[in-house]
mmCIF file of C-alpha atoms in Angstrom:
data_model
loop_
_atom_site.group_PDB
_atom_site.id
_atom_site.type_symbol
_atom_site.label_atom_id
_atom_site.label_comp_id
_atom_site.label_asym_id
_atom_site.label_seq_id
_atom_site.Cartn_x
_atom_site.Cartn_y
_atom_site.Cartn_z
ATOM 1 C CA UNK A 67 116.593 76.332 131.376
ATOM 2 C CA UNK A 68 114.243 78.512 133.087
ATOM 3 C CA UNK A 69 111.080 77.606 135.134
ATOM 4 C CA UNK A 70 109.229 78.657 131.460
ATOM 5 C CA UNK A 71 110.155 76.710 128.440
ATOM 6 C CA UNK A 72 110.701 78.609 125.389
ATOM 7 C CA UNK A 73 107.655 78.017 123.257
ATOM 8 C CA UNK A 74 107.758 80.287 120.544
ATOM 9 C CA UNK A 75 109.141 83.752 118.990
ATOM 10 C CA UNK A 76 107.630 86.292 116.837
ATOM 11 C CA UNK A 77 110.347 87.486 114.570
ATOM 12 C CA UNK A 78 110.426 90.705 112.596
ATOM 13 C CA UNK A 79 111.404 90.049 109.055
ATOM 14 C CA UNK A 80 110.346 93.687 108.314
ATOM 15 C CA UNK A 81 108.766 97.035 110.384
ATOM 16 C CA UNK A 82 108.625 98.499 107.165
ATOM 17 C CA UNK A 83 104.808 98.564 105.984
ATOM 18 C CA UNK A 84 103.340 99.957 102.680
ATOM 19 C CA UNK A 85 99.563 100.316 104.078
ATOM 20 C CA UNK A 86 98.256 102.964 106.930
ATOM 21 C CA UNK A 87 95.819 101.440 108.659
ATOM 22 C CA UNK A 88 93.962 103.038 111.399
ATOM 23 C CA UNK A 89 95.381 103.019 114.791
ATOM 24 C CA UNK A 90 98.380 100.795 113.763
ATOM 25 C CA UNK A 91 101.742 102.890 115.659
ATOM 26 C CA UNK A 92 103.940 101.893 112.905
ATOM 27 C CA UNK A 93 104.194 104.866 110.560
ATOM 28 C CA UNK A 94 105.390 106.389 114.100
ATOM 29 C CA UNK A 95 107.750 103.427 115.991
ATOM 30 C CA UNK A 96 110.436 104.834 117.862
ATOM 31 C CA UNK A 97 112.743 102.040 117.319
ATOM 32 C CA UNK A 98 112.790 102.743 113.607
ATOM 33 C CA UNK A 99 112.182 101.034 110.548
ATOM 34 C CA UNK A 100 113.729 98.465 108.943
ATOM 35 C CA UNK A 101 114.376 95.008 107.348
ATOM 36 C CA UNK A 102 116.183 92.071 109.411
ATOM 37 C CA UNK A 103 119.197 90.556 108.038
ATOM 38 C CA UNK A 104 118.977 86.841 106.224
ATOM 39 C CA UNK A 105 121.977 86.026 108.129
ATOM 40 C CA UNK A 106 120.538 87.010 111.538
ATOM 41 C CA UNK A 107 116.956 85.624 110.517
ATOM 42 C CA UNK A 108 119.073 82.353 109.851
ATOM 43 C CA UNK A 109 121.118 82.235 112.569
ATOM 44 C CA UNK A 110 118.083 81.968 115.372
ATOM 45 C CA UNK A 111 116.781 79.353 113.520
ATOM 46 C CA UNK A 112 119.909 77.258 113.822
ATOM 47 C CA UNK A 113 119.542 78.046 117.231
ATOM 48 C CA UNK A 114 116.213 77.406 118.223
ATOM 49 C CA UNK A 115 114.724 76.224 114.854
ATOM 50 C CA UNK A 116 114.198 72.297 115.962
ATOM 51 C CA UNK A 117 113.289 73.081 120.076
ATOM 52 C CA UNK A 118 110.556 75.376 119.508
ATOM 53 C CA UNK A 119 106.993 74.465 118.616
ATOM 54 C CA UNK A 120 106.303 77.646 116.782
ATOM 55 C CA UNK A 121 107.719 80.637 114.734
ATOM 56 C CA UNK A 122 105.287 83.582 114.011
ATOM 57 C CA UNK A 123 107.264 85.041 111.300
ATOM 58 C CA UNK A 124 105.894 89.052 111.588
ATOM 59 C CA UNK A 125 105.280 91.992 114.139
ATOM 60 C CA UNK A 126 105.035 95.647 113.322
ATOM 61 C CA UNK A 127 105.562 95.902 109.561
ATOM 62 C CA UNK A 128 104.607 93.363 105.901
ATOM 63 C CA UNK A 129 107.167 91.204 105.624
ATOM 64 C CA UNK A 130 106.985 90.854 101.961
ATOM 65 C CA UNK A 131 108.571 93.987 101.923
ATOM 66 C CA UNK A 132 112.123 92.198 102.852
ATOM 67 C CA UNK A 133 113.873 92.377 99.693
ATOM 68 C CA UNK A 134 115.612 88.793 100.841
ATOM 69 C CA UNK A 135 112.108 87.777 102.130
ATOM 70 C CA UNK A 136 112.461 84.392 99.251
ATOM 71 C CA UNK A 137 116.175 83.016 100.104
ATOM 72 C CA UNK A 138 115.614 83.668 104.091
ATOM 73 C CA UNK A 139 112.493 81.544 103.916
ATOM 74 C CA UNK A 140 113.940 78.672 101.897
ATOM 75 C CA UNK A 141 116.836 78.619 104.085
ATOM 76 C CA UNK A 142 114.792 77.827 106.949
ATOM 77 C CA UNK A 143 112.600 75.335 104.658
ATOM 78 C CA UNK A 144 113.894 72.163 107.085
ATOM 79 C CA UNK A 145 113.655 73.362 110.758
ATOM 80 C CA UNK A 146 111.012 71.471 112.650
ATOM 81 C CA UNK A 147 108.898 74.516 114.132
ATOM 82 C CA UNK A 148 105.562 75.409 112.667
ATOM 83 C CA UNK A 149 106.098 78.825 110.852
ATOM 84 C CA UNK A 150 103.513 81.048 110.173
ATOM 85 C CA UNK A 151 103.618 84.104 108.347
ATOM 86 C CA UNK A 152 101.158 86.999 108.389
ATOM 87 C CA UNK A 153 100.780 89.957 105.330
ATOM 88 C CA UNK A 154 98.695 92.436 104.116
ATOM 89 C CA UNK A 155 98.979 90.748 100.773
ATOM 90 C CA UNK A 156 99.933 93.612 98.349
ATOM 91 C CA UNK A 157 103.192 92.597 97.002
ATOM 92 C CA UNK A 158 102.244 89.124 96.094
ATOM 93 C CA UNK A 159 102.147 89.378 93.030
ATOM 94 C CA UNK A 160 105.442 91.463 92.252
ATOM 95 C CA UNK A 161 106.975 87.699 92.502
ATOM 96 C CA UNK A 162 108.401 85.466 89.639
ATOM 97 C CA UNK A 163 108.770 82.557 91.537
ATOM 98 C CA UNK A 164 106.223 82.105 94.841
ATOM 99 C CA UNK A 165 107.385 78.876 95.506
ATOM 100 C CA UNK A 166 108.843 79.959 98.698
ATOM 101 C CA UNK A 167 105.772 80.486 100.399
ATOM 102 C CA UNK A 168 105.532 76.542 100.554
ATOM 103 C CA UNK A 169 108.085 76.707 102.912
ATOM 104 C CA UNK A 170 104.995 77.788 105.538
ATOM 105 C CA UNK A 171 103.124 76.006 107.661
ATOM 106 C CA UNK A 172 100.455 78.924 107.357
ATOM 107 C CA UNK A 173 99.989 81.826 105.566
ATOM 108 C CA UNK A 174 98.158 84.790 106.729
ATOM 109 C CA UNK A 175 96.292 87.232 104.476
ATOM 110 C CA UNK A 176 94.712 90.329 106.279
ATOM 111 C CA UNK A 177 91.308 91.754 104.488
ATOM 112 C CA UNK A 178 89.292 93.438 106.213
ATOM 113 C CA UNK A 179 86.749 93.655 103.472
ATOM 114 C CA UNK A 180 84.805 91.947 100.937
ATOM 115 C CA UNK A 181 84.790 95.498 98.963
ATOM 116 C CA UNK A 182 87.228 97.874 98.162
ATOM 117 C CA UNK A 183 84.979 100.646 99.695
ATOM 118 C CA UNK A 184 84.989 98.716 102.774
ATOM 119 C CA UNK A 185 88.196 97.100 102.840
ATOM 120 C CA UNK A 186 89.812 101.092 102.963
ATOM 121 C CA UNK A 187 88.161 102.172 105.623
ATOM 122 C CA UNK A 188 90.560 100.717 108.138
ATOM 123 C CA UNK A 189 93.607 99.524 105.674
ATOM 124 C CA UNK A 190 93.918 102.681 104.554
ATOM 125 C CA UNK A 191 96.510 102.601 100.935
ATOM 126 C CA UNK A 192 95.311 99.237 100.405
ATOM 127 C CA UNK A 193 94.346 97.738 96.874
ATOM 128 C CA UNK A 194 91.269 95.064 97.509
ATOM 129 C CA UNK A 195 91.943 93.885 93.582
ATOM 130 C CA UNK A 196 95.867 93.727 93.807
ATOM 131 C CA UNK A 197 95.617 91.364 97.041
ATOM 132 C CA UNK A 198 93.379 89.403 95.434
ATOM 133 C CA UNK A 199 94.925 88.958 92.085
ATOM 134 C CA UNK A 200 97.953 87.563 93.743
ATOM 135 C CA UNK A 201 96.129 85.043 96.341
ATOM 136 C CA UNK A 202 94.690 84.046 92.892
ATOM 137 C CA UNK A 203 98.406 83.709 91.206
ATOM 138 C CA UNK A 204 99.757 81.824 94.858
ATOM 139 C CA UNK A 205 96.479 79.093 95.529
ATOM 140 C CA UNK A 206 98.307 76.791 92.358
ATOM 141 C CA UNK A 207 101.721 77.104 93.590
ATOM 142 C CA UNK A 208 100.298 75.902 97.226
ATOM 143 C CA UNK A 209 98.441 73.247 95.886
ATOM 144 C CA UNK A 210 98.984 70.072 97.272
ATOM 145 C CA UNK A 211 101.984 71.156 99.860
ATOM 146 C CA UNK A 212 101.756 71.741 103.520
ATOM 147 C CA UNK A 213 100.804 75.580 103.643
ATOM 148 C CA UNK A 214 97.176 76.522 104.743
ATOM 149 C CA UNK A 215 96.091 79.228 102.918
ATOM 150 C CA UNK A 216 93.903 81.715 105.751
ATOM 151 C CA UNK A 217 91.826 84.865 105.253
ATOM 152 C CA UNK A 218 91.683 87.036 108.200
ATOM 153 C CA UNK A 219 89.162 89.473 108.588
ATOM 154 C CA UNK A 220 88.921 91.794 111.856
ATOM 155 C CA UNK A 221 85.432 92.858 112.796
ATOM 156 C CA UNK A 222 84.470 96.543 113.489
ATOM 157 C CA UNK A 223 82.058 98.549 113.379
ATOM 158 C CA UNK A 224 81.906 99.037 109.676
ATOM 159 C CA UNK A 225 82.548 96.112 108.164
ATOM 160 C CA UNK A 226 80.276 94.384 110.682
ATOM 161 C CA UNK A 227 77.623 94.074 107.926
ATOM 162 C CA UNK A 228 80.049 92.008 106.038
ATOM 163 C CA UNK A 229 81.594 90.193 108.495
ATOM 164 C CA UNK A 230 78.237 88.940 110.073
ATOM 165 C CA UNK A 231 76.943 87.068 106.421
ATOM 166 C CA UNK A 232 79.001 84.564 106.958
ATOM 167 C CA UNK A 233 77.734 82.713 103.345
ATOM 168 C CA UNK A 234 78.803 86.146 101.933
ATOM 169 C CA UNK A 235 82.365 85.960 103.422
ATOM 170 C CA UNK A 236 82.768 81.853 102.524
ATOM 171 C CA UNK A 237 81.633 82.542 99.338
ATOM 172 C CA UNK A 238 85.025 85.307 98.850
ATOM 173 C CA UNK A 239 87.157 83.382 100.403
ATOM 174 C CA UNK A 240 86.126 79.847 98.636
ATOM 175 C CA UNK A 241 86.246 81.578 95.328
ATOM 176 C CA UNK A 242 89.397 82.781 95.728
ATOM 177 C CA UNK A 243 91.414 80.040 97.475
ATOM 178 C CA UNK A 244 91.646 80.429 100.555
ATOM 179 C CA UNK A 245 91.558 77.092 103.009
ATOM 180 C CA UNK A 246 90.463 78.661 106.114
ATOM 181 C CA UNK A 247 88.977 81.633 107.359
ATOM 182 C CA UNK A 248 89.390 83.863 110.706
ATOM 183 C CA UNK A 249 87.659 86.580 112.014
ATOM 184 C CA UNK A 250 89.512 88.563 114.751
ATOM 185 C CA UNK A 251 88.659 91.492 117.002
ATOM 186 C CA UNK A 252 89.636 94.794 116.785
ATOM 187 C CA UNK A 253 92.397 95.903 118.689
ATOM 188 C CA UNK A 254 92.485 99.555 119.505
ATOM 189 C CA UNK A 255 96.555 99.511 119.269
ATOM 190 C CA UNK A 256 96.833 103.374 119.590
ATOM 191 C CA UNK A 257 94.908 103.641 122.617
ATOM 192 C CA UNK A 258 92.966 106.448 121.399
ATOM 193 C CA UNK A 259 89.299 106.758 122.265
ATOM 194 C CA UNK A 260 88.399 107.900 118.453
ATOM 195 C CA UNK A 261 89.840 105.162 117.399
ATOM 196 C CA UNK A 262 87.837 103.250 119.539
ATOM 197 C CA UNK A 263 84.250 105.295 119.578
ATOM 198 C CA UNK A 264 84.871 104.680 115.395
ATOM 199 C CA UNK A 265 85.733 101.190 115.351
ATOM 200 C CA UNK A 266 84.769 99.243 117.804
ATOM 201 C CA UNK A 267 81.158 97.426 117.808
ATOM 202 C CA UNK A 268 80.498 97.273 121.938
ATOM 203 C CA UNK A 269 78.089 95.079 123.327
ATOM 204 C CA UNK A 270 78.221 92.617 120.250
ATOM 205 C CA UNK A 271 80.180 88.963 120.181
ATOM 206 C CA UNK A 272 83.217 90.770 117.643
ATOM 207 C CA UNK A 273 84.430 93.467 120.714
ATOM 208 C CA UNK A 274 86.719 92.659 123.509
ATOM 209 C CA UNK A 275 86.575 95.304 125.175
ATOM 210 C CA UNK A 276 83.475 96.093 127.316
ATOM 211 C CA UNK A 277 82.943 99.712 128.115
ATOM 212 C CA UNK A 278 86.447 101.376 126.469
ATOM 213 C CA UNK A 279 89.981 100.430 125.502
ATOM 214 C CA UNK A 280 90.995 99.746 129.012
ATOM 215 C CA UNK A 281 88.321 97.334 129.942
ATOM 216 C CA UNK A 282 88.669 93.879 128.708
ATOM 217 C CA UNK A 283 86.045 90.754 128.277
ATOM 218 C CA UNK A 284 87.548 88.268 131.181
ATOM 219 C CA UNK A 285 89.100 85.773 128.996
ATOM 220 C CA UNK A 286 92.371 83.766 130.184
ATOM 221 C CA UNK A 287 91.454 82.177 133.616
ATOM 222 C CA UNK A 288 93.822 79.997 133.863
ATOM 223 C CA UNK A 289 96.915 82.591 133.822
ATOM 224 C CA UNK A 290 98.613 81.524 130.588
ATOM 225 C CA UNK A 291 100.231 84.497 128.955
ATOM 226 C CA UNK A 292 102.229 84.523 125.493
ATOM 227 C CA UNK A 293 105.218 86.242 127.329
ATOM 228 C CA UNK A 294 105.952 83.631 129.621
ATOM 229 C CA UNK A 295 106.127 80.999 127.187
ATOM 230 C CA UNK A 296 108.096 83.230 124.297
ATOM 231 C CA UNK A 297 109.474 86.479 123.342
ATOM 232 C CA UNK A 298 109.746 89.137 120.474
ATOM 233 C CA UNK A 299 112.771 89.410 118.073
ATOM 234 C CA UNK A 300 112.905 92.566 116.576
ATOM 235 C CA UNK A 301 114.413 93.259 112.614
ATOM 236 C CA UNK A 302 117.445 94.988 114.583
ATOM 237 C CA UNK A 303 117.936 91.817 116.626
ATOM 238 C CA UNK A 304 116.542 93.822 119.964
ATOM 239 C CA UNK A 305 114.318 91.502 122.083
ATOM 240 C CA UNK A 306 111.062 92.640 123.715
ATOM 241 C CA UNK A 307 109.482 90.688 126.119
ATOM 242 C CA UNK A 308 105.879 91.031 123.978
ATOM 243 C CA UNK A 309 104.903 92.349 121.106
ATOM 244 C CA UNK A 310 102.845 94.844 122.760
ATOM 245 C CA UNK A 311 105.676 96.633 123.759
ATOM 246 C CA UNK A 312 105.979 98.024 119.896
ATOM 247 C CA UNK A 313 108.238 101.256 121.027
ATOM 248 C CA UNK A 314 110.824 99.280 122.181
ATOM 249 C CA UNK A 315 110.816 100.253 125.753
ATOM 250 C CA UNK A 316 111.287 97.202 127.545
ATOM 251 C CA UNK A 317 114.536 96.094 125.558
ATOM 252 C CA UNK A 318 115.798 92.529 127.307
ATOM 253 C CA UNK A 319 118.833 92.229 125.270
ATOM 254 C CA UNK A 320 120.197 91.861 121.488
ATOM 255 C CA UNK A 321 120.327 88.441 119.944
ATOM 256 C CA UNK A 322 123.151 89.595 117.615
ATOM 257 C CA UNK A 323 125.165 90.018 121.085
ATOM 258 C CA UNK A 324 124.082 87.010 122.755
ATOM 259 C CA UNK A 325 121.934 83.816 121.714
ATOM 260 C CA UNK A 326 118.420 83.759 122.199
ATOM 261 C CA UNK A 327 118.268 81.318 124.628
ATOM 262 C CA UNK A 328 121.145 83.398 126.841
ATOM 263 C CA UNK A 329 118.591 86.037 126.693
ATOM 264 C CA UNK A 330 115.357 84.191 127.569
ATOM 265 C CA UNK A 331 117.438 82.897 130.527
ATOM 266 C CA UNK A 332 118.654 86.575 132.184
ATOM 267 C CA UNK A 333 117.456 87.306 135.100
ATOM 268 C CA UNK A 334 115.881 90.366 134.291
ATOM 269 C CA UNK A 335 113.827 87.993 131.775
ATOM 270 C CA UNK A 336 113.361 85.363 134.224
ATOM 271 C CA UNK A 337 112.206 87.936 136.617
ATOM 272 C CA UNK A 338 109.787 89.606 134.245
ATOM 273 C CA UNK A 339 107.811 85.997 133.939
ATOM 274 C CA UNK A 340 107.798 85.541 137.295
ATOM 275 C CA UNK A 341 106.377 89.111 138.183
ATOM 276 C CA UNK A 342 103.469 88.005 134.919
ATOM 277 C CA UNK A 343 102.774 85.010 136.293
ATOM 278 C CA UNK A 344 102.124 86.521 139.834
ATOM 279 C CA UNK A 345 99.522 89.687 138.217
ATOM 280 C CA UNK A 346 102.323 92.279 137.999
ATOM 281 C CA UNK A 347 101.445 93.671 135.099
ATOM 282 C CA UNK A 348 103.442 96.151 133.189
ATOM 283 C CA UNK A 349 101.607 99.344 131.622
ATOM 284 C CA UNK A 350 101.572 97.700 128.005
ATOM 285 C CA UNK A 351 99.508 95.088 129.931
ATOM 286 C CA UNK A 352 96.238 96.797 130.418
ATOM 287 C CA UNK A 353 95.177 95.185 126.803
ATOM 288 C CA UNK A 354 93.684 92.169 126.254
ATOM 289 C CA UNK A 355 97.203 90.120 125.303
ATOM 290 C CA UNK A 356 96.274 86.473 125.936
ATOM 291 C CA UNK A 357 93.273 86.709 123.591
ATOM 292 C CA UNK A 358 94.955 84.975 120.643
ATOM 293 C CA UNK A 359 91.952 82.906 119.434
ATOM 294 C CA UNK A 360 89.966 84.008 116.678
ATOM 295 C CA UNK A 361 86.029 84.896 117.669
ATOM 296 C CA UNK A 362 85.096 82.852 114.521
ATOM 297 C CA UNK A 363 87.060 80.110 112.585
ATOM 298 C CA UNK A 364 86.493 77.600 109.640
ATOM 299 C CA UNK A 365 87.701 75.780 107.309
ATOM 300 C CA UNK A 366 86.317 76.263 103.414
ATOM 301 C CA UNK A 367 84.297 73.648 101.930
#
């Protein structure tokens, strides 16, 4: 192995996404769209599956849009990783059978408001009700197994009035079913400065950035960054060194060519780490990367 363990992998079951919402590049990636194969999806976990400590089982797209989305979880229902699976919740409840979500260690809805008014303002195509209606048809079928149930919410600037009742948002969530709740900053992923001047609430606790998209709160002092401890899998199979770099132009290799951990040791990838660790950043590393950790978190009572 290489002086950096292999931690973790975020794997693209789909780049395929049914909502618009407001800065996200995917209605525009230049690597395409698409949906990964179950055999692919199965065959990393058979390689890595049991070594890593965790899967993060989305990237640029909804996953539930996979039309094998139910056998490729249940075939990776035994692997030791935590897996954790992200979604913008619409097509939950097109499903029969939901009982494959229990194969999750957590599930991820995104709403990004308590009102359909709101909640369209930045997930733009989105259906508040429909999302809801199928949390409410999946919190039985999770009862009792291993799957937290978490509402995300990412602050901006209007939704703030929301966001900041926090009795108003446990309320939502605790009606509906939701275990835990998360509230996230906003991430100005189309490095736009009307995306920012619109969205972003400056000088309050829910921005990280401090003046405009390219100046970040200080956060990771100790020099940990996600892309020396794992890597982005792709629904082709191509393998970016972070998720960040969404058009695809820092390609490290393909895992249907060679295995994952063949490509997490190359050189180039070994050097890439290396050049991380040290401060050489790359230009997709001007944004804030290493802040993973929600601004607000807690569990339902």
């Amino acid at each position: 192995m290489s002086e950096c363990e292999l931690e973790g992998l975020v794997i693209e079951i789909s780049s395929r996404c049914n909502y618009r919402c407001v800065g996200c590049p995917n209605p525009v990636l230049p690597r395409g769209h698409g949906d990964m194969d179950s055999q692919l999806f199965l065959d990393i976990f058979k390689e890595v599956g049991n070594n890593i400590y965790k899967a993060f089982l989305w990237n640029y797209g909804d996953p539930l849009l996979n039309p094998h989305l139910p056998e490729m979880l249940e075939s990776i229902r035994h692997y030791k990783c935590l897996k954790a699976l992200s979604t913008n919740g619409y097509r939950l409840e097109d499903f029969c059978d939901l009982s494959f979500f229990t194969t999750l260690d957590e599930l991820i809805i995104s709403i990004n408001g308590l009102t359909q008014e709101v909640y369209e303002i930045h997930q733009e195509k989105g259906n508040l009700e429909r999302v809801i209606r199928g949390v409410k048809k999946l919190v039985p079928v999770l009862r009792g197994t291993k799957t937290r149930l978490i509402m995300q919410m990412v602050a901006h600037k209007e939704n703030l009035h929301q966001v900041e009742q926090t009795e108003l948002v446990d309320k939502f969530a605790r009606e509906i079913g939701f275990h835990e709740v998360i509230i996230k900053s906003f991430n100005v992923m189309d490095m736009k400065q009307e995306t920012f001047d619109r969205f972003v609430p400056i000088n309050t606790p829910y921005s990280r950035y401090q003046k405009n998209f390219r100046t970040i709160k200080p956060y990771n002092s100790e020099g940990i960054y996600p892309c020396t401890q794992g890597m982005v899998i792709n629904w082709d199979g191509s393998v970016n060194p972070c998720c960040w770099d969404y058009k695809g132009e820092h390609i490290l290799g393909n895992v249907k060519d060679k295995g994952v951990y063949e490509i997490w040791n190359l050189p180039k990838a070994i050097e890439y780490r290396k050049k991380i660790i040290s401060g050489e950043f790359l230009d997709i590393c001007i944004i804030d990367c290493t802040s993973r950790d929600p601004i607000k978190q807690w569990h339902i009572k």
